[in-house]
Tab-separated table of C-alpha atoms and ligand atoms in Angstrom:
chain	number	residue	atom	x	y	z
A	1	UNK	CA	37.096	52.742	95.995
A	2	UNK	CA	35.124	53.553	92.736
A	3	UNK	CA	34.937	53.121	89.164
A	4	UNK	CA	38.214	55.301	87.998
A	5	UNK	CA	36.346	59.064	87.146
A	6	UNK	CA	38.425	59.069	84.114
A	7	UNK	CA	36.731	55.946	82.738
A	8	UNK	CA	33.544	56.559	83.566
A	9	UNK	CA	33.872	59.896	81.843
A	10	UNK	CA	34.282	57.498	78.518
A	11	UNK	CA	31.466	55.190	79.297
A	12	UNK	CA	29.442	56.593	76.937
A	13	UNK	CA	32.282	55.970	73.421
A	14	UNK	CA	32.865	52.363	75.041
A	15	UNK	CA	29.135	51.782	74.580
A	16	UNK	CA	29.113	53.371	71.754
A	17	UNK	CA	32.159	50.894	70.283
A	18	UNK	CA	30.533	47.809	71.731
A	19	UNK	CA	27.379	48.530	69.680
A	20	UNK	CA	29.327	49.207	66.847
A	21	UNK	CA	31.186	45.361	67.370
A	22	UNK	CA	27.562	43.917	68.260
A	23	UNK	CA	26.112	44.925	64.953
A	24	UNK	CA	29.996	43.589	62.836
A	25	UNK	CA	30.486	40.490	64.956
A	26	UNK	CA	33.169	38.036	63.150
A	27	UNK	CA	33.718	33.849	63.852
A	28	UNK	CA	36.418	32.052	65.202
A	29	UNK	CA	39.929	33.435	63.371
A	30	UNK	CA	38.408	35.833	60.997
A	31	UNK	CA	38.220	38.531	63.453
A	32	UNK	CA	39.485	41.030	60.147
A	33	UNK	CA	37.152	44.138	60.905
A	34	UNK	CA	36.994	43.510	65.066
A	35	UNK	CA	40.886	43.808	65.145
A	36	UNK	CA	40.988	46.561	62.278
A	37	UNK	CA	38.623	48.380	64.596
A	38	UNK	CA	40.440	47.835	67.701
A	39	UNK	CA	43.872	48.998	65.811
A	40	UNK	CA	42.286	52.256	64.924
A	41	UNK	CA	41.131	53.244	68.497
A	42	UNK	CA	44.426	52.033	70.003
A	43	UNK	CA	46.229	54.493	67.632
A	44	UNK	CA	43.954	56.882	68.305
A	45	UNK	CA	44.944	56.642	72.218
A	46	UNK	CA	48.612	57.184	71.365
A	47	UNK	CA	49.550	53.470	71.318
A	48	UNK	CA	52.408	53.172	68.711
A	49	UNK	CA	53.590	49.608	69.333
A	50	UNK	CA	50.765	47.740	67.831
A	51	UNK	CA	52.504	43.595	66.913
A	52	UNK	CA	49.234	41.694	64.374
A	53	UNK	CA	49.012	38.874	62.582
A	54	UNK	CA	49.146	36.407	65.666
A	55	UNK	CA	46.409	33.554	65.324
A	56	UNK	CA	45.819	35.519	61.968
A	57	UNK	CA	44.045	38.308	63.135
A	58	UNK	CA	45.145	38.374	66.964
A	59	UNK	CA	47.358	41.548	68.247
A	60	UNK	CA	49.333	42.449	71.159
A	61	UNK	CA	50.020	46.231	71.814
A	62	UNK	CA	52.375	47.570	74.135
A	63	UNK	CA	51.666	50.195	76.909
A	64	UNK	CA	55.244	51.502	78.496
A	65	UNK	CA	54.868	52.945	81.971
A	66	UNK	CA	56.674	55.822	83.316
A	67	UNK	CA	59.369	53.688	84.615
A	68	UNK	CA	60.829	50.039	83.276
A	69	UNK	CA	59.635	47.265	85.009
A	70	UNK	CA	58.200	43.519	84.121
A	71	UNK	CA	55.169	43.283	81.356
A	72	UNK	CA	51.925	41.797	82.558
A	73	UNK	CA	49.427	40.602	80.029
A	74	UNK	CA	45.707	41.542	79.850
A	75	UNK	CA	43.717	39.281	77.586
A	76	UNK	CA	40.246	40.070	75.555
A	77	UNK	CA	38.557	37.691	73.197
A	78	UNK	CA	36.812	39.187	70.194
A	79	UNK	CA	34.745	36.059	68.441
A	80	UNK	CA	31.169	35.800	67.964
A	81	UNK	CA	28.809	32.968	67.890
A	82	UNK	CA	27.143	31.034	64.685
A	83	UNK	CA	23.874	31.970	66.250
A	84	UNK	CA	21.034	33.869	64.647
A	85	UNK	CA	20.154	37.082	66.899
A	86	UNK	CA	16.550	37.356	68.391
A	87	UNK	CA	17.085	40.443	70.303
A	88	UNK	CA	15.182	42.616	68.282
A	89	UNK	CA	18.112	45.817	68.940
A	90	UNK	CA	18.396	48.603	66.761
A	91	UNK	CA	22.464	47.439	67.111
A	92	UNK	CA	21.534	43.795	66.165
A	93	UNK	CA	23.634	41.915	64.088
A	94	UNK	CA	23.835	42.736	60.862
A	95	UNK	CA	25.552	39.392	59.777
A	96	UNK	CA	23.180	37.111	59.397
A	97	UNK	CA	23.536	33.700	61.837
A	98	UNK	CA	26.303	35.185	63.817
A	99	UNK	CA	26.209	36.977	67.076
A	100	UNK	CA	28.101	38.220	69.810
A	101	UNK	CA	26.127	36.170	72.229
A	102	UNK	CA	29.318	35.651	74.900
A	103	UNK	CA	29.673	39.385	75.162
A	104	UNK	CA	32.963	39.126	73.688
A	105	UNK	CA	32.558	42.409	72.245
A	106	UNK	CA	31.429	43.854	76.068
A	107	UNK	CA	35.315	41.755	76.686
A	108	UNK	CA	37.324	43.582	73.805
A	109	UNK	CA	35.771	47.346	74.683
A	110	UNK	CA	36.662	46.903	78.584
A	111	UNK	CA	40.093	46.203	77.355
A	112	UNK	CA	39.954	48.947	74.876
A	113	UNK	CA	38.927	51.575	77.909
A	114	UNK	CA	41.716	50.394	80.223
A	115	UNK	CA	43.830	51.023	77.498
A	116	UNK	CA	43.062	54.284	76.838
A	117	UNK	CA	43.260	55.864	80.455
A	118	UNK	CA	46.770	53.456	80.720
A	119	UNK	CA	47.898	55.185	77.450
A	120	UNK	CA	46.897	58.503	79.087
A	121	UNK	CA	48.241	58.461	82.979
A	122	UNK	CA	51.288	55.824	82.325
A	123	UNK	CA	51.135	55.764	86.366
A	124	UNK	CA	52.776	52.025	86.384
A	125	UNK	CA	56.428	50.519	85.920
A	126	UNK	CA	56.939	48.400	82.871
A	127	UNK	CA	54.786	47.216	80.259
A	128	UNK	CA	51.369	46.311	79.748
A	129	UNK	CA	50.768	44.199	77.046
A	130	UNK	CA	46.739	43.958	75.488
A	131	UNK	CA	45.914	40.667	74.358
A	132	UNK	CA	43.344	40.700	71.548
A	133	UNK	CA	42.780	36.755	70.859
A	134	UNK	CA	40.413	35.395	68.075
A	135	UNK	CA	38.726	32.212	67.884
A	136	UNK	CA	37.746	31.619	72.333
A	137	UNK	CA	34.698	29.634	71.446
A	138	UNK	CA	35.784	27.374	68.178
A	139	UNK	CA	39.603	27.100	67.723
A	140	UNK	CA	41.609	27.726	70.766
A	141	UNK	CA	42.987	31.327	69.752
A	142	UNK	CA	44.630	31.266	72.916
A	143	UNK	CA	46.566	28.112	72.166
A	144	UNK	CA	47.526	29.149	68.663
A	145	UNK	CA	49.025	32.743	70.720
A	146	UNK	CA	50.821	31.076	72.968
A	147	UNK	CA	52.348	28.337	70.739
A	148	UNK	CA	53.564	31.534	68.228
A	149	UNK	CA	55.469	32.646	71.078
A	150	UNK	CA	53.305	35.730	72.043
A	151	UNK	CA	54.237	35.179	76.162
A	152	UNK	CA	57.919	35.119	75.381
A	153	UNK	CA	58.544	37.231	72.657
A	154	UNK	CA	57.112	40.064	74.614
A	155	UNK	CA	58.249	38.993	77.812
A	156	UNK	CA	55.148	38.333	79.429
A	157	UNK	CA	55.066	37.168	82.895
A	158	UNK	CA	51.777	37.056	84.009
A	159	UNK	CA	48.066	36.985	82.321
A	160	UNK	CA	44.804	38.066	83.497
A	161	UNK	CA	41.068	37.890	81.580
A	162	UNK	CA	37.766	38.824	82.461
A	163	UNK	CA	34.308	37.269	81.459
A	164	UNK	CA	31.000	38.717	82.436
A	165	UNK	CA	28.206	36.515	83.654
A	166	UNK	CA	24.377	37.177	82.908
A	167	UNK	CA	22.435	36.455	86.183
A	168	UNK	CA	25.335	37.694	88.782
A	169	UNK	CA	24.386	41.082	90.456
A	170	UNK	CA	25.424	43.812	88.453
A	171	UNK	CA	28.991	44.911	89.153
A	172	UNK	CA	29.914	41.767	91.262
A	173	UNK	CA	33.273	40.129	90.426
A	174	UNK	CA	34.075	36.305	92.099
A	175	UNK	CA	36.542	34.067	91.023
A	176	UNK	CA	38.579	31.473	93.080
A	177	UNK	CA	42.109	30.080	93.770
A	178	UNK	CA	42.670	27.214	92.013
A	179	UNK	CA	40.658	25.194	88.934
A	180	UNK	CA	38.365	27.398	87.584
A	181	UNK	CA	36.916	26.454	84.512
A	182	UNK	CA	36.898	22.555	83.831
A	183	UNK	CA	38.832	20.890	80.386
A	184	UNK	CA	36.616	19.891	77.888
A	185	UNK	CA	36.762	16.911	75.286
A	186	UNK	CA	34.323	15.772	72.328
A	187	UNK	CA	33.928	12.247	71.292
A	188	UNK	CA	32.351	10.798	68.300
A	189	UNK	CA	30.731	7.166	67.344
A	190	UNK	CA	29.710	5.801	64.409
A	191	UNK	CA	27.974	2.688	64.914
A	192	UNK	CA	27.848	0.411	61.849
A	193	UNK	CA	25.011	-2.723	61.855
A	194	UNK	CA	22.915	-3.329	58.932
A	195	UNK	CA	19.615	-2.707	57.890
A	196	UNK	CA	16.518	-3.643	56.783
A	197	UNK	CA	12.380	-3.956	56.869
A	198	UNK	CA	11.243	-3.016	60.474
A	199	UNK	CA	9.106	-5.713	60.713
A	200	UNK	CA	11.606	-8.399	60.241
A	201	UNK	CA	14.599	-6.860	62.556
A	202	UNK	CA	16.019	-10.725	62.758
A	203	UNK	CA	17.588	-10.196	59.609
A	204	UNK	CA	19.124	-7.076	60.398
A	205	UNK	CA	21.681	-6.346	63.268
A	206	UNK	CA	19.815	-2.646	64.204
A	207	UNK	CA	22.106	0.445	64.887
A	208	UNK	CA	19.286	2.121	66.577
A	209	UNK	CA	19.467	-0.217	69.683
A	210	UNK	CA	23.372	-0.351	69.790
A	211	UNK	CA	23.667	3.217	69.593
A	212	UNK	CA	20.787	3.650	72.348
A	213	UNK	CA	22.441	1.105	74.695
A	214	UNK	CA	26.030	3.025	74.179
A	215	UNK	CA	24.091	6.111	75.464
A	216	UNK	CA	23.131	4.377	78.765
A	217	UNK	CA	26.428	2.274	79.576
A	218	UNK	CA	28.526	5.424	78.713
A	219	UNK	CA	26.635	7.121	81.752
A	220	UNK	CA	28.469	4.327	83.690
A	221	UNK	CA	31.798	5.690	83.518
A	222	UNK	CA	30.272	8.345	85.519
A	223	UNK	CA	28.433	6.561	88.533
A	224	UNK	CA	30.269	3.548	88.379
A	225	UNK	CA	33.720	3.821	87.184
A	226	UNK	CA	35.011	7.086	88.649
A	227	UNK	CA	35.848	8.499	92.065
A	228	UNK	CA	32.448	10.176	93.598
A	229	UNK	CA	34.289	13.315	94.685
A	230	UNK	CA	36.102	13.947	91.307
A	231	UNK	CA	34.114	16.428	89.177
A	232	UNK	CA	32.974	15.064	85.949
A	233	UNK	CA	30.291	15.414	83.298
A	234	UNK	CA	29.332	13.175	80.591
A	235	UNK	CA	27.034	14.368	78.451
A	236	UNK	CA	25.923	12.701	74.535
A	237	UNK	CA	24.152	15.274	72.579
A	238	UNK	CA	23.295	13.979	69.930
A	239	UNK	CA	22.301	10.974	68.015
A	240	UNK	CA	21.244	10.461	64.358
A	241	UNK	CA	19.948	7.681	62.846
A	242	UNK	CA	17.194	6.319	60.734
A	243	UNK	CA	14.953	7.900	57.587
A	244	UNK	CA	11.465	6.528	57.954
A	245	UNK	CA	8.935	4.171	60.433
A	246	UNK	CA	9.722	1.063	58.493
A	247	UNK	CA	13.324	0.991	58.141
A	248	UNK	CA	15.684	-0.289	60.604
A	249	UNK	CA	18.894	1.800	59.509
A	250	UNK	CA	22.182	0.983	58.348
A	251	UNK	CA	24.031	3.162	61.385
A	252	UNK	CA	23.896	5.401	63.726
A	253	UNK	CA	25.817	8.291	64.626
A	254	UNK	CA	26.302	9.850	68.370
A	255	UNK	CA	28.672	12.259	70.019
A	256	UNK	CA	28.925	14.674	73.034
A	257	UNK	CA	30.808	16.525	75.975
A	258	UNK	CA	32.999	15.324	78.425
A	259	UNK	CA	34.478	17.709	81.604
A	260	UNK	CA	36.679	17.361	83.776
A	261	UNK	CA	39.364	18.826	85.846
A	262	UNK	CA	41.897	15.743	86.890
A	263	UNK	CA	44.025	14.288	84.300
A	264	UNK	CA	43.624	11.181	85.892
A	265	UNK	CA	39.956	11.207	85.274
A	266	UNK	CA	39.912	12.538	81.526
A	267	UNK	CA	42.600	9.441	80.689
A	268	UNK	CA	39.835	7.367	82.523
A	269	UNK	CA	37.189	8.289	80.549
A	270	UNK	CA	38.741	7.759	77.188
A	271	UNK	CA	39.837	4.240	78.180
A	272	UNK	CA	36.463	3.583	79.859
A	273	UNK	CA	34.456	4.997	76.875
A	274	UNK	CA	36.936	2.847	74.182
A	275	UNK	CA	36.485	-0.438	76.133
A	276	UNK	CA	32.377	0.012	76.343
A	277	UNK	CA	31.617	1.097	72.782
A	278	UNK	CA	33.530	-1.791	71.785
A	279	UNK	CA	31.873	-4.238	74.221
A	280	UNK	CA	28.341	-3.138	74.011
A	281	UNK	CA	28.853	-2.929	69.953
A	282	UNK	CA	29.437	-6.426	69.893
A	283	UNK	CA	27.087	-7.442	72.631
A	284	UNK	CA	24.469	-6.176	69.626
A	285	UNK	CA	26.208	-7.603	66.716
A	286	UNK	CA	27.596	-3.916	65.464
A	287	UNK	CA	30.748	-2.701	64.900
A	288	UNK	CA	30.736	0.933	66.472
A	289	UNK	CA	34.550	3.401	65.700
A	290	UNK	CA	35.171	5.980	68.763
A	291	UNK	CA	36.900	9.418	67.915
A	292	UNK	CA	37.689	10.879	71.213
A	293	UNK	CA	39.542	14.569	71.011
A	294	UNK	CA	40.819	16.281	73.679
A	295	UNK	CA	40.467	20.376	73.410
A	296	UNK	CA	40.888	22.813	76.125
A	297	UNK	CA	42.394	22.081	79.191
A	298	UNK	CA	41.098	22.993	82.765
A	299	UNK	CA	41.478	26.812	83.316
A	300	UNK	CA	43.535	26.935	86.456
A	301	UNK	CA	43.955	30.273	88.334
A	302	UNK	CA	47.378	30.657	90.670
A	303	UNK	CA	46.102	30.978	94.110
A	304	UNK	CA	48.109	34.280	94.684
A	305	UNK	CA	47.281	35.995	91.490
A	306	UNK	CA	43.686	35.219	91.990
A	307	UNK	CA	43.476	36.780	95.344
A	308	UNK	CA	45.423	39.391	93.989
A	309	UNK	CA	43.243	40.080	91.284
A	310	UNK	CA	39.963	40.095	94.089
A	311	UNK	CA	41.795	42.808	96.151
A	312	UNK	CA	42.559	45.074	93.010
A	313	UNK	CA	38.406	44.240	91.739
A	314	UNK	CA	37.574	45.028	95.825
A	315	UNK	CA	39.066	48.509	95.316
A	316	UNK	CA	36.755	49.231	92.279
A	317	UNK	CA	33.037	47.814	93.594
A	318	UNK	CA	33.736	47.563	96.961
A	319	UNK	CA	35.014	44.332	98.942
A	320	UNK	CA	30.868	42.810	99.606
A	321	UNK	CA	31.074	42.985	95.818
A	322	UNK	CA	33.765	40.665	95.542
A	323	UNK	CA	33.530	36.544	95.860
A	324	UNK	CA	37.278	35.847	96.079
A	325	UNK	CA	36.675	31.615	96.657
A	326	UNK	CA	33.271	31.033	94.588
A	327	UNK	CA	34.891	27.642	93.530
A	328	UNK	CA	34.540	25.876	90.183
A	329	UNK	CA	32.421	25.870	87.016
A	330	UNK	CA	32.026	23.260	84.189
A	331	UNK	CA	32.033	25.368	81.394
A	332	UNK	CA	35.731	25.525	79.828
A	333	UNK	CA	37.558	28.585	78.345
A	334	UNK	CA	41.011	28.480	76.102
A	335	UNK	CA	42.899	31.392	78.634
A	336	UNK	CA	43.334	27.847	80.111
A	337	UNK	CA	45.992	27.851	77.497
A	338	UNK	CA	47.748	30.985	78.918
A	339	UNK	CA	47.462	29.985	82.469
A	340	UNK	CA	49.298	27.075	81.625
A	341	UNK	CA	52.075	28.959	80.378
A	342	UNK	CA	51.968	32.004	83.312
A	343	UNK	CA	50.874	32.561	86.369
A	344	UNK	CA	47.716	34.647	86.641
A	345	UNK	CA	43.672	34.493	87.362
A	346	UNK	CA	40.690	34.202	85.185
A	347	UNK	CA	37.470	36.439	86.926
A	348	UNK	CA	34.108	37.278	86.065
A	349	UNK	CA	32.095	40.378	86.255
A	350	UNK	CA	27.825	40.002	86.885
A	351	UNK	CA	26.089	42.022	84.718
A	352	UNK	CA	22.462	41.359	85.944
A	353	UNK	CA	19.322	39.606	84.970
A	354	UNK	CA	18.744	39.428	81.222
A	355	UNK	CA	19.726	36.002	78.841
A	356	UNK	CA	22.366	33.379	79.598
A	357	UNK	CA	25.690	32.822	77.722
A	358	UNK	CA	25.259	31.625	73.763
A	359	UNK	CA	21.399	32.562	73.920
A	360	UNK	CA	19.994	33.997	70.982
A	361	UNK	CA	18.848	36.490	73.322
A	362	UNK	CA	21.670	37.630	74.994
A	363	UNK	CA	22.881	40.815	74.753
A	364	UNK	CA	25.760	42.339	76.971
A	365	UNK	CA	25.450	44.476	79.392
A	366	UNK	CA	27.165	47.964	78.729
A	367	UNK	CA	26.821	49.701	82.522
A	368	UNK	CA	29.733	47.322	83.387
A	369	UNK	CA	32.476	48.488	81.080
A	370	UNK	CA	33.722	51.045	83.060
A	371	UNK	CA	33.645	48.670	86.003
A	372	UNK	CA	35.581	46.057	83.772
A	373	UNK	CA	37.943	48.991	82.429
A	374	UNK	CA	38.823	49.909	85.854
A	375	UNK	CA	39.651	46.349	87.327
A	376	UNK	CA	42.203	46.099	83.940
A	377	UNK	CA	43.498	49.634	84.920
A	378	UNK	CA	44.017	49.349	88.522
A	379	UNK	CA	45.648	45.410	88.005
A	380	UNK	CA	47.869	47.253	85.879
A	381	UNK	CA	48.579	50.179	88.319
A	382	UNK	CA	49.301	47.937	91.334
A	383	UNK	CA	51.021	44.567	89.659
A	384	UNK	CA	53.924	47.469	88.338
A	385	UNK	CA	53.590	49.968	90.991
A	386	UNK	CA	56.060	53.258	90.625
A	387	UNK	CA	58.918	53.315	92.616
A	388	UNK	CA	59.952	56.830	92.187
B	401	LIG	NI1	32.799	33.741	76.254
């Protein structure tokens, strides 16, 4: 009912990695040292089947037990952020305007330390497969995997990640049956009127007022077009218009977030935002062009694997340390892509006060590797338990 003693007795090299990958971090698909790194250890734990090159610098290696049995997949991203480090650690970033400020590195050592003690004990039957995936936060790395065939070429049959979350107790896992993480689209609008001198606006048709009365009527589609008990967010983040006091501008630019976890209600929102640019364009005399793209999906959890997963993260912390239904988040995550394609949960691991998630701040936190290791190593142990 602990931390496995084994891992903990490495606690001190996974920190010691994890600071290394904090000061290297890498963006989206050009993970080239983070994956060179994680080869190296990997080989150094006696792992021989090492498969690169997926997502271009994605791998999958391959952990045989001591008897056959199905392969289960364990997934860690390695990306960074384009964010410029304010920590002020003697392991900062050396890369200037890039940090690991998702922990991602905290991600791809836990996985690295649940290899190692797998690669040493071999106590399961079949196969665990590690998942190193570029590209979570820009690029869907997970997509690109599981579109090259990753899940069947090595026979995959179900997937299970781990994120850690600033500002949950320390050591506390919680995840839920069911939608996790919502799907997330971006849209885009380029307004078009015509400008002129801002103190004759008659003879202009003004962007500015166009694009601000988008803004509002788009928040429409939320408390006015949709269900009440559907979860959705609509959020425009930014607009850009204009280059001085006396000039009413030729357009406008604005674009945004949209989540959701219902089909139903992300098809809404397109149509709904299409037919209101349109209309409120030409209520102002504009013409206004919507791009609306669709990226991740919702990150759905299978109800069984999830509570599977919160028994096997109950026999590390300890079952009050465990929030097996903690329902649903906004945020979105591209394992979504996985768990459409296998069965298998998504959790998260609290690792105390400190900075949020893509803060310039945020650093993560290493006292819950081993804890993170440990879940990976005993999922392993008791999804492909011995027979003999
Ligand atoms: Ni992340």
């Amino acid at each position: 009912m602990a931390v496995i003693n084994r891992i903990a007795g490495y606690s001190e090299e996974m920190a010691a990695w994890r600071q290394h990958l904090h000061a290297h971090p890498e963006l989206a698909f050009d993970c080239v040292n983070t994956a060179a790194f994680v080869v190296e250890r990997l080989k150094a734990f006696g792992i021989e089947e090492i498969h690169g090159g997926f997502a271009k610098t994605g791998l999958v290696a391959l952990i045989h037990g001591k008897e056959p049995g199905p392969v289960i997949g364990l997934r860690a991203d390695m990306d960074a952020l384009p964010i410029p480090e304010e920590t002020g650690l003697d392991y900062a970033s050396m890369v200037p305007g890039v940090m690991h400020a998702c922990g991602h590195d905290g991600h791809t050592v836990m996985l690295l330390g649940a290899a190692r003690y797998l690669a040493e004990t071999r106590n399961f039957a079949g196969t665990v497969a590690l998942i190193f995936q570029p590209a979570e936060e820009d690029g869907g790395g997970a997509n690109v995997m599981v579109q090259e065939g990753v899940l069947d070429r090595f026979g995959i049959s179900e997937v299970y990640a781990l994120h850690n979350a600033p500002g949950v107790p320390e050591g506390q896992f919680y995840t839920t049956p069911g939608p996790i993480m919502a799907a997330v689209d971006t849209f885009h609008i380029h307004v078009k009127g015509r400008g002129g001198h801002g103190a004759m606006p008659h003879e202009t048709a003004d962007p500015v007022i166009a694009a601000c009365g988008i803004v509002q009527a788009i928040q429409t589609i939320v408390s006015r077009n949709h269900y009440a008990l559907d979860d959705l967010v609509i959020s425009v983040t930014q607009i850009h218009t204009g280059t001085a006091e006396n000039i009413i501008p030729e357009t406008a630019y604005i674009n945004g977030t949209v989540r959701t976890f219902a089909k139903e209600v992300q098809a809404l929102v397109q149509k709904r935002m299409a037919e209101i640019v349109q209309g409120v364009a030409s209520g102002y005399g504009v013409t206004a062009e919507l791009t609306y793209d669709v990226w991740y999906p919702a990150t759905i959890n299978t109800p069984e694997k999830a509570a599977f997963a919160a028994s096997v993260a109950a026999e590390v912390v300890g079952e009050a340390m465990v929030i097996p239904e903690a329902g649903r988040e906004m945020g979105a995550e591209d394992f979504s892509y996985m768990l459409e394609a296998r069965p298998g949960a998504y959790l998260f691991l609290g690792q105390g006060e400190g900075a949020g998630l893509h803060h310039a701040k945020y650093n993560f936190n290493d006292q819950i590797a081993p804890i993170g290791a440990s879940f990976f190593a005993r999922l392993a142990e008791r999804a492909l338990p011995l027979k003999g």
